Amino acid sequence: MTHEGFATKGELARAMILRVLASSLPIAWVTGDCAYGQEWRMRRTLEEAGVGYVLAVPKSQQLHAPFARIDHAIAQAPPDAWERMSCGDGAKRPRVYNWATARLPAIDVFDGDTPTHQRWMLARRRLTRTDEIAYYLAYAPNGTTVADLVRVAGSRWAIEEAFQAAKNECGLDQYEVRRYPGWYRHITLAMLAHAFLTALAAQTTEKGGSRNDTTSTIPITVAEVRRLLDVLLPHPRPDNDPIAHALNWSHWRRHHQATARRCHYRRRTSSRNDF
């Protein structure tokens, strides 16, 4: 069994991107939060592959000349540089923010004489709390519009919502493992279950009627599909005896905990003997 060494989030993301690039899967854009946006090696990997990105960065992010920090550059934008746009639909309404964008100069050593892509900096500001500003760096094919960049930036929320739904409905974060293979199997099965529920919800969704139609319903959700399956599908029990099932489960759990404790003590004893 191979043992994985320590890797940062940026290194893990870069390895995942390289795997996707080596496969036949289509990839046009990459988006992520500050933990990934500040990793210049990952950004450079995407640029070399010709893949566009819109990545959040901290306000202290350094830019190439003639700019310094990204927050200082955005602070110089005039009031009319901010444009109100939606970056996607939220749970209750469209996510509308004020956006400021600017193209960054090409980098000759990377882009050559005829660049096919352009670099951008973006800033997203709330409509009410105007002191809360999020910053982004972008790399996009020539001809990409600001609306396209805003749309890609907003697509990250859908990914975060999918992970949250998988935690709530499929136990994505409910694991007790010590090794990578066990974690990987749990995450894979949980995401597969979430994909199944999502596809089933999409297939059974009915179009809602007008607001005045008292017989209409909202679209069926992943949570509702899970609840329906939990009620409709049979739940086998040993000998159909819930008491026996509870006792057997208690015995199995305590046996598993005892095994884990023995392994832990054995590992600690072995590590002491090494010294």
mmCIF file of C-alpha atoms in Angstrom, residues 7-17 30-47 53-58 61 135-138 156 159-160 163 183:
data_model
loop_
_atom_site.group_PDB
_atom_site.id
_atom_site.type_symbol
_atom_site.label_atom_id
_atom_site.label_comp_id
_atom_site.label_asym_id
_atom_site.label_seq_id
_atom_site.Cartn_x
_atom_site.Cartn_y
_atom_site.Cartn_z
ATOM 1 C CA ALA A 7 0.007 18.160 0.204
ATOM 2 C CA THR A 8 -1.596 21.577 0.362
ATOM 3 C CA LYS A 9 -5.011 22.332 -1.084
ATOM 4 C CA GLY A 10 -3.372 24.016 -4.052
ATOM 5 C CA GLU A 11 -1.164 20.993 -4.748
ATOM 6 C CA LEU A 12 -4.124 18.623 -4.502
ATOM 7 C CA ALA A 13 -6.174 20.825 -6.841
ATOM 8 C CA ARG A 14 -3.305 21.012 -9.331
ATOM 9 C CA ALA A 15 -2.970 17.212 -9.308
ATOM 10 C CA MET A 16 -6.723 16.861 -9.933
ATOM 11 C CA ILE A 17 -6.560 19.339 -12.815
ATOM 12 C CA VAL A 30 -11.992 26.445 -13.431
ATOM 13 C CA THR A 31 -13.243 28.426 -10.452
ATOM 14 C CA GLY A 32 -12.447 28.318 -6.765
ATOM 15 C CA ASP A 33 -11.985 30.315 -3.575
ATOM 16 C CA CYS A 34 -8.921 32.114 -2.225
ATOM 17 C CA ALA A 35 -7.231 28.919 -1.069
ATOM 18 C CA TYR A 36 -6.772 27.992 -4.731
ATOM 19 C CA GLY A 37 -6.662 31.408 -6.378
ATOM 20 C CA GLN A 38 -3.510 32.446 -4.530
ATOM 21 C CA GLU A 39 -1.615 29.374 -5.803
ATOM 22 C CA TRP A 40 0.313 30.785 -8.761
ATOM 23 C CA ARG A 41 1.514 27.334 -9.837
ATOM 24 C CA MET A 42 -2.058 26.184 -10.312
ATOM 25 C CA ARG A 43 -2.960 29.331 -12.245
ATOM 26 C CA ARG A 44 0.085 28.861 -14.456
ATOM 27 C CA THR A 45 -0.821 25.205 -15.098
ATOM 28 C CA LEU A 46 -4.234 26.303 -16.369
ATOM 29 C CA GLU A 47 -2.725 29.037 -18.532
ATOM 30 C CA TYR A 53 -10.295 30.432 -14.859
ATOM 31 C CA VAL A 54 -11.978 32.860 -12.498
ATOM 32 C CA LEU A 55 -10.387 32.395 -9.075
ATOM 33 C CA ALA A 56 -10.965 34.350 -5.892
ATOM 34 C CA VAL A 57 -7.838 35.875 -4.356
ATOM 35 C CA PRO A 58 -7.114 37.725 -1.097
ATOM 36 C CA GLN A 61 -2.823 39.631 -3.974
ATOM 37 C CA TYR A 135 -11.475 39.996 -5.470
ATOM 38 C CA TYR A 136 -10.786 37.682 -8.415
ATOM 39 C CA LEU A 137 -8.143 36.987 -11.023
ATOM 40 C CA ALA A 138 -9.315 35.681 -14.382
ATOM 41 C CA ARG A 156 -18.825 28.243 -7.513
ATOM 42 C CA ILE A 159 -20.648 23.492 -6.179
ATOM 43 C CA GLU A 160 -20.686 24.525 -2.523
ATOM 44 C CA PHE A 163 -21.440 19.603 -1.156
ATOM 45 C CA TRP A 183 -12.018 7.987 3.141
#
